[in-house]
Tab-separated table of C-alpha atoms and ligand atoms in Angstrom:
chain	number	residue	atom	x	y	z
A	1	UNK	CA	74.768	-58.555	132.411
A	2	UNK	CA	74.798	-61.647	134.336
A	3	UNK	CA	75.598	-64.890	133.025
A	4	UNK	CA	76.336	-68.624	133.793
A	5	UNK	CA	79.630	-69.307	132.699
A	6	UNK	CA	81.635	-72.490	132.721
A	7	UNK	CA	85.327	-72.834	132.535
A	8	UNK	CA	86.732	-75.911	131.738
A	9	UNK	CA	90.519	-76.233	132.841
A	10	UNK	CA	91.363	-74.623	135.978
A	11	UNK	CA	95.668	-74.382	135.491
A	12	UNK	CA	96.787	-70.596	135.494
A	13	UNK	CA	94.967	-69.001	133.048
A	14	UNK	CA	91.815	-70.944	133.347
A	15	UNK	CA	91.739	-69.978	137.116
A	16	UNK	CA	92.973	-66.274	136.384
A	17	UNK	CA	90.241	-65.943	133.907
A	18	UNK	CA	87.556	-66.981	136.025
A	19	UNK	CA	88.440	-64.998	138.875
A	20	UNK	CA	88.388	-62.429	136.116
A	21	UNK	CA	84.706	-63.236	135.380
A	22	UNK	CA	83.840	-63.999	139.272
A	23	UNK	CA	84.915	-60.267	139.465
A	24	UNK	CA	82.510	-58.928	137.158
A	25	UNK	CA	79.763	-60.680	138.748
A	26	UNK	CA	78.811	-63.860	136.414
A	27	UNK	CA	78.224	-67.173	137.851
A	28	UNK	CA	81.061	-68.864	137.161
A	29	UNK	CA	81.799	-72.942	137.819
A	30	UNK	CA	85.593	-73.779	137.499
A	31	UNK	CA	85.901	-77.596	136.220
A	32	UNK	CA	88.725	-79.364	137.107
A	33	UNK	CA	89.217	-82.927	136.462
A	34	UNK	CA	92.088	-82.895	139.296
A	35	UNK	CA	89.085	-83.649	142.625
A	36	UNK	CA	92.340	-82.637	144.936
A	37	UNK	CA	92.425	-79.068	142.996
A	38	UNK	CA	88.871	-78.756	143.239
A	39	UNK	CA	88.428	-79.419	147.021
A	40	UNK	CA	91.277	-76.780	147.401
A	41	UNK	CA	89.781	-74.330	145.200
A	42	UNK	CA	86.574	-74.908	147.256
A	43	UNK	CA	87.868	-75.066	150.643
A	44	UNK	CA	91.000	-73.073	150.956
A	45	UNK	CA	90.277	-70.924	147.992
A	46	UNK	CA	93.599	-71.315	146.468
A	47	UNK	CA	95.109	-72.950	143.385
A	48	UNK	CA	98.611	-72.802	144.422
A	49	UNK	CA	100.391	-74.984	142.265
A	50	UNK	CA	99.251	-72.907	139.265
A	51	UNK	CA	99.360	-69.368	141.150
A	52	UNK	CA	101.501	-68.499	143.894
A	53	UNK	CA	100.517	-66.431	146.721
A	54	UNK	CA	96.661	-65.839	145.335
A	55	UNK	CA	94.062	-66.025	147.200
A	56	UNK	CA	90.043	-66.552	145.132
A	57	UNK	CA	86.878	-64.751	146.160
A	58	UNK	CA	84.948	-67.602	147.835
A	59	UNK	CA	81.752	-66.782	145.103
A	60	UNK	CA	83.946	-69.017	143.037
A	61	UNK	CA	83.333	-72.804	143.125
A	62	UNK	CA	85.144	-75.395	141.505
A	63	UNK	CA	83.341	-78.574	139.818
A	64	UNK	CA	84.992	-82.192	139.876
A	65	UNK	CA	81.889	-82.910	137.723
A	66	UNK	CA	81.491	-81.934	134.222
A	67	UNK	CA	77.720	-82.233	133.977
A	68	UNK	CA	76.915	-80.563	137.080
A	69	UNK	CA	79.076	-77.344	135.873
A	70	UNK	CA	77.218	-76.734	132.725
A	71	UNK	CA	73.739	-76.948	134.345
A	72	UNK	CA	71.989	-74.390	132.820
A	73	UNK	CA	75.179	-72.445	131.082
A	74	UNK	CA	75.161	-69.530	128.863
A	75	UNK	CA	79.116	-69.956	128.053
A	76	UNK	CA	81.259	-72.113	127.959
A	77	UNK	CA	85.339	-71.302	127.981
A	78	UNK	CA	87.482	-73.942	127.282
A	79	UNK	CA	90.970	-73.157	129.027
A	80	UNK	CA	92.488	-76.912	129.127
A	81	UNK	CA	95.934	-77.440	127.148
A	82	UNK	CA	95.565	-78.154	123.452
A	83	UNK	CA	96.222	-81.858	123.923
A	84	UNK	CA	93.254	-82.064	125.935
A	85	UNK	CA	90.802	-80.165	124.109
A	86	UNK	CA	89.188	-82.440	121.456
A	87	UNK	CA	88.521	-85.083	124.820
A	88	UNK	CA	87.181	-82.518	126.798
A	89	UNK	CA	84.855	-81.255	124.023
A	90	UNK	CA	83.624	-84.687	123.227
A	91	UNK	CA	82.530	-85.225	127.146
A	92	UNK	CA	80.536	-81.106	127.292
A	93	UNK	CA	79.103	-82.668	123.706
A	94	UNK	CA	77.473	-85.874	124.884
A	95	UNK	CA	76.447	-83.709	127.962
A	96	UNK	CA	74.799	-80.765	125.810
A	97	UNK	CA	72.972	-83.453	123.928
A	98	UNK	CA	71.075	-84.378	126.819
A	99	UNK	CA	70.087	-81.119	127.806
A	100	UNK	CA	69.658	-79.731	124.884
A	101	UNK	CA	71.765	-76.259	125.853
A	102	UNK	CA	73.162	-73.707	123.200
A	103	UNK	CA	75.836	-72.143	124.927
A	104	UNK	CA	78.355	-69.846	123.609
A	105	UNK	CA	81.565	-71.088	123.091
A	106	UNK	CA	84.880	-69.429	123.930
A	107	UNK	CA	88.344	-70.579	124.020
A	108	UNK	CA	91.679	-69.709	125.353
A	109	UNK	CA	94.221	-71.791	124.747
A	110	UNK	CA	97.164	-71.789	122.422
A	111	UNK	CA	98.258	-74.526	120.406
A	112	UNK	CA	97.604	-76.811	116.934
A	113	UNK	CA	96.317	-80.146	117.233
A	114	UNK	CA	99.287	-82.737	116.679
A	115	UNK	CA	98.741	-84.682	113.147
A	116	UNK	CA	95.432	-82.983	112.217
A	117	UNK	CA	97.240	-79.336	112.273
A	118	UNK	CA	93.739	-78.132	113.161
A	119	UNK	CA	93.288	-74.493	115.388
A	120	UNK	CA	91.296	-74.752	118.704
A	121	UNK	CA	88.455	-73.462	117.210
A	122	UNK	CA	87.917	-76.166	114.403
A	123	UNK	CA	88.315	-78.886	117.330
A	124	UNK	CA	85.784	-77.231	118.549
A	125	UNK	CA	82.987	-77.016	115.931
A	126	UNK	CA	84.216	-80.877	114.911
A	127	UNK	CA	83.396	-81.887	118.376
A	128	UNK	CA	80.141	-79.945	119.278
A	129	UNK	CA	77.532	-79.957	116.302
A	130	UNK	CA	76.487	-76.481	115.718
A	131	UNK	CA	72.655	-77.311	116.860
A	132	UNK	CA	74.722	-77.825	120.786
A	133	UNK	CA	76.194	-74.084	120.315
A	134	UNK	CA	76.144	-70.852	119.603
A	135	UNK	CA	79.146	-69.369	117.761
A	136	UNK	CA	82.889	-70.220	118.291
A	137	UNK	CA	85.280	-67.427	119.921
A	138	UNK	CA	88.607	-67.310	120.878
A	139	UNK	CA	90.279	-64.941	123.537
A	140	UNK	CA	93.853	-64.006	122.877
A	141	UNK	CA	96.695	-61.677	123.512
A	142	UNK	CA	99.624	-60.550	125.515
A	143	UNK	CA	97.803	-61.841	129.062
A	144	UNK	CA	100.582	-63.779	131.379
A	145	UNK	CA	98.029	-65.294	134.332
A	146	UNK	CA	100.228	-63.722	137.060
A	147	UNK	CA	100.046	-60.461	135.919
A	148	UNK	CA	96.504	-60.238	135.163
A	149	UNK	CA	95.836	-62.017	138.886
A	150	UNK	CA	97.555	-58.632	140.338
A	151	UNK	CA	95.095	-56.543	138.326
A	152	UNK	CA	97.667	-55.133	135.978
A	153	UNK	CA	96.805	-53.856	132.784
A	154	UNK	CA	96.139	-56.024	130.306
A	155	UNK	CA	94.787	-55.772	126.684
A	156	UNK	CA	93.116	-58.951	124.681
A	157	UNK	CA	91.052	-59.963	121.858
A	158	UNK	CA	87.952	-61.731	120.806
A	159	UNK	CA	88.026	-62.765	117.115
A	160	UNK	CA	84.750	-64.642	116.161
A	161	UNK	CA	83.694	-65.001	112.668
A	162	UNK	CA	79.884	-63.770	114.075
A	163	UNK	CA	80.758	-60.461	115.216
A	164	UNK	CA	77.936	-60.881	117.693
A	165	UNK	CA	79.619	-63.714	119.529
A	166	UNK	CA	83.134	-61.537	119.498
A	167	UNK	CA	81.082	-58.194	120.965
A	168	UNK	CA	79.236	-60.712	123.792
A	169	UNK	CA	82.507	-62.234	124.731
A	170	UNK	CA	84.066	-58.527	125.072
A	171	UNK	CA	81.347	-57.728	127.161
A	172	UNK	CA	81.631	-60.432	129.662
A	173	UNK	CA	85.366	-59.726	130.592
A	174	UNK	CA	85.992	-56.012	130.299
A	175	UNK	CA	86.743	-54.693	133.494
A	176	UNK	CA	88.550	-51.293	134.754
A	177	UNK	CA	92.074	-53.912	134.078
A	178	UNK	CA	91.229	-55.779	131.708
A	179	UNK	CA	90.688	-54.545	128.091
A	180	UNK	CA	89.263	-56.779	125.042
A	181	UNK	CA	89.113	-55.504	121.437
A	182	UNK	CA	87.350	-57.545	119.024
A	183	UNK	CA	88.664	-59.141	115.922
A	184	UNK	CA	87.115	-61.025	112.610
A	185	UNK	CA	90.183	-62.682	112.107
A	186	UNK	CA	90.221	-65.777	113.752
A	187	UNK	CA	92.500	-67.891	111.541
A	188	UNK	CA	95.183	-65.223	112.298
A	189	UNK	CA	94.378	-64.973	115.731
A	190	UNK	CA	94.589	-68.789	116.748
A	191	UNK	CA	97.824	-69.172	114.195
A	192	UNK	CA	99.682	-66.095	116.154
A	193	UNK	CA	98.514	-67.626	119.749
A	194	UNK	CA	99.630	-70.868	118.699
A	195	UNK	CA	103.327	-70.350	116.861
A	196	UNK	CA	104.504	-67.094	118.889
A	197	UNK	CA	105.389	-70.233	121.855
A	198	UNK	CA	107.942	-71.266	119.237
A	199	UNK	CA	109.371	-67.739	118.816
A	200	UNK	CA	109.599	-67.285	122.862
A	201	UNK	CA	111.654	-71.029	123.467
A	202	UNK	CA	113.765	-69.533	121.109
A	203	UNK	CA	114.250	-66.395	123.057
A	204	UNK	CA	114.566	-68.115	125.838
A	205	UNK	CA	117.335	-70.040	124.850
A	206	UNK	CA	118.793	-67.166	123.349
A	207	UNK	CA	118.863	-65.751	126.619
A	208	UNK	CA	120.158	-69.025	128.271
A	209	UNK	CA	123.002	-68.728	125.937
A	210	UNK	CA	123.816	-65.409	126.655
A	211	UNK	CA	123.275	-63.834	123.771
A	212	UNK	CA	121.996	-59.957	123.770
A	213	UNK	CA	119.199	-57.646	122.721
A	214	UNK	CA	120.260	-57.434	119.062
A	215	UNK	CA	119.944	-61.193	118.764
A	216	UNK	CA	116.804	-61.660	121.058
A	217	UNK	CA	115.105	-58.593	118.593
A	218	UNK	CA	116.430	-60.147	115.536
A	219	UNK	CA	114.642	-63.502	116.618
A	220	UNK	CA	110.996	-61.683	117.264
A	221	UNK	CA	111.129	-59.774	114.200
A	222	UNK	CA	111.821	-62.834	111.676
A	223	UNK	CA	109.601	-64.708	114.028
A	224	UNK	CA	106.809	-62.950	113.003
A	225	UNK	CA	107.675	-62.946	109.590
A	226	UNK	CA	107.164	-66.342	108.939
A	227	UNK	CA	104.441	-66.729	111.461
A	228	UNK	CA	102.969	-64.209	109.054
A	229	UNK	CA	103.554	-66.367	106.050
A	230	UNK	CA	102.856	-69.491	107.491
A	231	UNK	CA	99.295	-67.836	108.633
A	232	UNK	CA	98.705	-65.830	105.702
A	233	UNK	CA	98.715	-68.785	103.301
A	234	UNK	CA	95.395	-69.827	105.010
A	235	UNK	CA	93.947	-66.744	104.517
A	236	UNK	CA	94.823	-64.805	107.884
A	237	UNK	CA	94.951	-61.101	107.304
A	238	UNK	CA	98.299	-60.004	107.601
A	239	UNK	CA	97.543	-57.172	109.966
A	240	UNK	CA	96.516	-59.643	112.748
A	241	UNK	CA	100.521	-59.989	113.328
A	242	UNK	CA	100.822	-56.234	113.880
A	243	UNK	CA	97.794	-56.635	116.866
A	244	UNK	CA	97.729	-58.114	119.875
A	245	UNK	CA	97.951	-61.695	119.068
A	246	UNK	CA	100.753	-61.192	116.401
A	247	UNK	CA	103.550	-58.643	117.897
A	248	UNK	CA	102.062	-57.711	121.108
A	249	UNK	CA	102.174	-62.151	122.446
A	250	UNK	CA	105.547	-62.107	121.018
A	251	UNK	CA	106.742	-59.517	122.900
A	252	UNK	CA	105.664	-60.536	126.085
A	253	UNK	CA	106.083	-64.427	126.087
A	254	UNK	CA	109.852	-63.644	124.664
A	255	UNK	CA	110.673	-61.262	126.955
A	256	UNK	CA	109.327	-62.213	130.411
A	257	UNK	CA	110.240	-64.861	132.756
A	258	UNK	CA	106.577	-65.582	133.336
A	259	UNK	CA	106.246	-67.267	130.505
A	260	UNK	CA	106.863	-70.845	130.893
A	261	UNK	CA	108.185	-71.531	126.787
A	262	UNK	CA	110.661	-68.656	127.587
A	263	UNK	CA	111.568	-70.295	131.014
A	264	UNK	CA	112.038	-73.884	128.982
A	265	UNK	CA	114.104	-72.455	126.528
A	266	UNK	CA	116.312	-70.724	128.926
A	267	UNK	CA	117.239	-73.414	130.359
A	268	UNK	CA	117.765	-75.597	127.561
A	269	UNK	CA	119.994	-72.241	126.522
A	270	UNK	CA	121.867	-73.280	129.441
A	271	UNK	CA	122.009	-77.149	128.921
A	272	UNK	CA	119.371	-78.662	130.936
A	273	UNK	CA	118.348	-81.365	129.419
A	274	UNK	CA	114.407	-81.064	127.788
A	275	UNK	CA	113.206	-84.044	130.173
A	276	UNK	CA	114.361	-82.019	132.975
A	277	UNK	CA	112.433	-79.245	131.759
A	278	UNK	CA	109.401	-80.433	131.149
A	279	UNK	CA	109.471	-82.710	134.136
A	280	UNK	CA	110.156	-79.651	136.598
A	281	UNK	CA	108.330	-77.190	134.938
A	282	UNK	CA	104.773	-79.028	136.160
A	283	UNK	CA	103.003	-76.774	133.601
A	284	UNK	CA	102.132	-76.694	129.908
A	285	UNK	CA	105.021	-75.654	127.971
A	286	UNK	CA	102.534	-75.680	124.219
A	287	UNK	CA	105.445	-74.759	121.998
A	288	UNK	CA	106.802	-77.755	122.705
A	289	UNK	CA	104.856	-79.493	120.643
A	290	UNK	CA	103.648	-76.299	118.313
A	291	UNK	CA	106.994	-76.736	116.746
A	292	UNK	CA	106.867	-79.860	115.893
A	293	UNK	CA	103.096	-79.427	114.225
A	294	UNK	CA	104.552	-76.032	112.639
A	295	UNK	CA	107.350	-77.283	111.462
A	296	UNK	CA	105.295	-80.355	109.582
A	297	UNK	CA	103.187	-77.638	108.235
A	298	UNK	CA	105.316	-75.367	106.430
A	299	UNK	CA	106.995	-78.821	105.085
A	300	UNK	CA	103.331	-79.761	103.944
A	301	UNK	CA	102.940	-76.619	102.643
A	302	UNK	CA	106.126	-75.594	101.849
A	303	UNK	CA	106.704	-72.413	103.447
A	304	UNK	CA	109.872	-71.099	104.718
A	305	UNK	CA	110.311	-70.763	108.515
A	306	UNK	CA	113.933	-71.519	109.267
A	307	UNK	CA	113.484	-70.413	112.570
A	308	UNK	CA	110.943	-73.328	113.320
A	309	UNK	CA	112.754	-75.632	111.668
A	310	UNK	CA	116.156	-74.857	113.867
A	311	UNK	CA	113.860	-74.575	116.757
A	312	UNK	CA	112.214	-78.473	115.686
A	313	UNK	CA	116.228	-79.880	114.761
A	314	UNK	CA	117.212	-79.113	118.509
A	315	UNK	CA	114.052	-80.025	120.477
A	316	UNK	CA	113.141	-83.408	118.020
A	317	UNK	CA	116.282	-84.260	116.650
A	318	UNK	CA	119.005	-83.307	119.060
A	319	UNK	CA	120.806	-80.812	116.943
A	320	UNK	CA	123.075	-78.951	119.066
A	321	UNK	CA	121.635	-75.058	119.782
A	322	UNK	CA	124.844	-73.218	118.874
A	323	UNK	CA	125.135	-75.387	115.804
A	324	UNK	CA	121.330	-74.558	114.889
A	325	UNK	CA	122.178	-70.807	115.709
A	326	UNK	CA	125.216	-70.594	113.424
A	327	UNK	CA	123.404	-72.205	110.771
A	328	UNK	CA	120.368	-69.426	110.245
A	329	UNK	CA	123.376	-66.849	110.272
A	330	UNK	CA	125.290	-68.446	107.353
A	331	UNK	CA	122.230	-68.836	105.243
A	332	UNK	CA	122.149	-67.494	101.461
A	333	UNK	CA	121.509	-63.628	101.459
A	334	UNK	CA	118.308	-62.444	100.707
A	335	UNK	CA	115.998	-59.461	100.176
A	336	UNK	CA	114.075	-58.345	104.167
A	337	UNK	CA	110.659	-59.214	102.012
B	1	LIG	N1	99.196	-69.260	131.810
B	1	LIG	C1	98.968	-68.202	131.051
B	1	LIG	O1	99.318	-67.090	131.453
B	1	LIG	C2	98.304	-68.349	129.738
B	1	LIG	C3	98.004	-69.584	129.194
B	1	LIG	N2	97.363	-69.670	127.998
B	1	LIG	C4	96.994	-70.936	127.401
B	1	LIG	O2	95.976	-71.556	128.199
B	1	LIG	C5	96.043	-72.983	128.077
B	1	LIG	C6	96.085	-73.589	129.468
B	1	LIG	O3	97.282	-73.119	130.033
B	1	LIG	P1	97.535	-72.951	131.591
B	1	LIG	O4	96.312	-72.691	132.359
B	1	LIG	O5	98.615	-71.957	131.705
B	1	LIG	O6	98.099	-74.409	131.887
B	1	LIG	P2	98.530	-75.075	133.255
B	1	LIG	O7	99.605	-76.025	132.988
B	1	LIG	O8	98.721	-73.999	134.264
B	1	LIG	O9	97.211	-75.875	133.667
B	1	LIG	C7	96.611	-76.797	132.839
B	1	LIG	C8	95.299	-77.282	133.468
B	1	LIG	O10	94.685	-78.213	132.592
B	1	LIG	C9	94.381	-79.391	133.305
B	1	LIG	N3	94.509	-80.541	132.428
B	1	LIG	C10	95.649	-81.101	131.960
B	1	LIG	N4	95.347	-82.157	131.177
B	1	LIG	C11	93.999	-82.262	131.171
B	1	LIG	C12	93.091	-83.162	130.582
B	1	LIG	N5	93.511	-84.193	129.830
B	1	LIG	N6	91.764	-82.976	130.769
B	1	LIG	C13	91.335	-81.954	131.527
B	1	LIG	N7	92.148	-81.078	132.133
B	1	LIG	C14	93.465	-81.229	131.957
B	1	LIG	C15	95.396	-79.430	134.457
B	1	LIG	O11	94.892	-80.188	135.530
B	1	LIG	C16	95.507	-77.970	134.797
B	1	LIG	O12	94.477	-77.596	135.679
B	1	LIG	C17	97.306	-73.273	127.250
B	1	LIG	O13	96.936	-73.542	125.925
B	1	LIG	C18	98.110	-71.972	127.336
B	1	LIG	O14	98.917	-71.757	126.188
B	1	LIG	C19	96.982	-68.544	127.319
B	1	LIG	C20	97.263	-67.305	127.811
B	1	LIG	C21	97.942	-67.101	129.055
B	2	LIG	O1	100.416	-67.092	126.264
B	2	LIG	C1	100.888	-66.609	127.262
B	2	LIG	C2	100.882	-65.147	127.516
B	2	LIG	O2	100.204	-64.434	126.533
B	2	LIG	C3	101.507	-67.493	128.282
B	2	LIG	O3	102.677	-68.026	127.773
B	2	LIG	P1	103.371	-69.303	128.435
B	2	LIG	O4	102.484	-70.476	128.139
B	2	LIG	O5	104.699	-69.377	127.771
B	2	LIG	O6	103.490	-69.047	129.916
């Protein structure tokens, strides 16, 4: 299987994930709307402001122009940060329009759209009418860019709600490295993705504060819990959060310095201030604003995620961490579910 694939957003993962596809022998056009990226993607066949000391098979070209990437596509995988997604999916819609293309379309990113609350995928489908598409699928899981650029194992999944779309998307990126299960659940899936950025600032500050393994476990495991609930009262199946988007992304953007929400809360653990962060961080940092959608949406809806809401009373309203910390602790008693 051969196909023309586009992916739009060429940071870390979007690059990672088409080298990824490059690999496995699909035409693949990386979009950038960065023309400096692009002509070093195309020339020196590096991206190194996104990934260090990588170097990209030169059967991978980068696009400055949208229109001229989706000539022809089969697929399209949107890999931009979730502010950017309805805007980019408005520009491929106008341009699928005129050419009357049906591409597949896959998404990687992980966030909730500030003020609309909506998951990547319903952007999506609002954006692109379904007679410009094929089916909507999202690719998730415990997948840090740096260690999938060094071939190391990895393990993801494709939830579509056509299990056709989720088995053709597993079939385009399965390599000897790279595993992907497929899923029905995508509710649970893009919830999980989304909220477990929340869970790893908090472990990062955790860590920043110097607090141990006890406290960093005790922060995963309630994590999930009202990640769960939060997801659940959509309709998510609760065993999602036992799979690789639920546990298995907690675990490894709470625990791992690659992850640049753990990175941002470690040092706000250890009292940088946030513009600081974000300024030298140069990356997305999505649970940024996750937490602050999140937390509006268990008020909306009330459900109870303390753990947000501490999270959302230190980043939004300057609530000092420790403070925050002692607070969950001295909470009422209460029964583990
Ligand atoms: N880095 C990783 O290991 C993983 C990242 N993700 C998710 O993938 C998404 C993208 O993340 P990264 O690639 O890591 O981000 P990044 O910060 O490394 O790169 C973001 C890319 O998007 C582009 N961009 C920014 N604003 C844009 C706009 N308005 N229009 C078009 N392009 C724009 C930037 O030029 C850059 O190329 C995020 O939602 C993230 O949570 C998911 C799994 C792993
Ligand atoms: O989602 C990720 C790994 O699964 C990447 O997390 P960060 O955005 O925190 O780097």
């Amino acid at each position: 299987m051969s196909e023309k694939i586009a992916v739009l957003g060429a940071g870390s993962w979007g690059s990672i994930l088409a080298n990824v596809l490059d690999g496995n022998g699909h035409d693949v056009r990386l979009w950038s709307y960065n023309p400096k990226q692009v002509e070093e993607l195309n020339t020196q066949h590096t991206n190194s402001h996104y990934i260090k000391d990588f170097t990209f098979s030169p059967s991978l070209v980068a696009y400055s122009d949208l229109a001229s990437a989706l000539v022809d596509v089969d697929a399209i995988l949107f890999v931009v940060p979730t502010k950017a997604v309805r805007a980019v999916a408005g520009q491929v819609s106008e341009i699928l329009q005129k050419t009357g293309l049906q591409p597949q379309l896959i998404h990687a990113s992980k966030g909730i759209e500030q003020k609309t609350y909506k998951r990547i995928s319903q952007i999506l489908a609002e954006e692109i009418p379904a007679t410009n598409r094929k089916s909507v699928t999202v690719l998730s899981g415990p997948s840090h860019a740096e260690d999938v650029a060094r071939k190391d194992i990895t393990l993801i999944t494709a939830a579509s709600e056509s299990p056709d779309a989720a088995k053709y998307t597993q079939k385009l990126f399965m390599t000897s490295y790279f595993r992907v299960y497929t899923n029905s659940d995508v509710i649970g899936v893009e919830i999980g993705a989304a909220l477990k950025n929340i869970i790893a600032l908090g472990a990062g500050a955790l860590h920043g504060l110097g607090y141990g393994d006890n406290a960093k476990a005790a922060l995963m495991t309630r994590g999930l819990a009202e990640i769960s609930r939060l997801a659940t009262s959509f309709g998510a199946d609760p065993m999602t959060f036992i799979g690789l988007s639920g546990v298995g992304d907690v675990i490894v953007t709470a625990t791992s310095s690659n992850s640049r929400n753990w990175r941002a809360g470690d040092e706000l653990g250890r009292g940088e201030a946030l513009d600081d962060v974000i300024n030298h961080m140069g990356m997305v940092i999505e649970g940024l604003a996750t937490t602050k959608a999140a937390y509006e949406l268990s008020q909306e809806r009330g459900v109870s995620m303390p753990i947000t809401e501490a999270i959302y009373q230190v980043i939004y309203k300057g609530k000092d961490i420790r403070q925050a910390i002692s607070d969950l602790m001295q909470r009422e008693g209460r029964s583990e579910f």
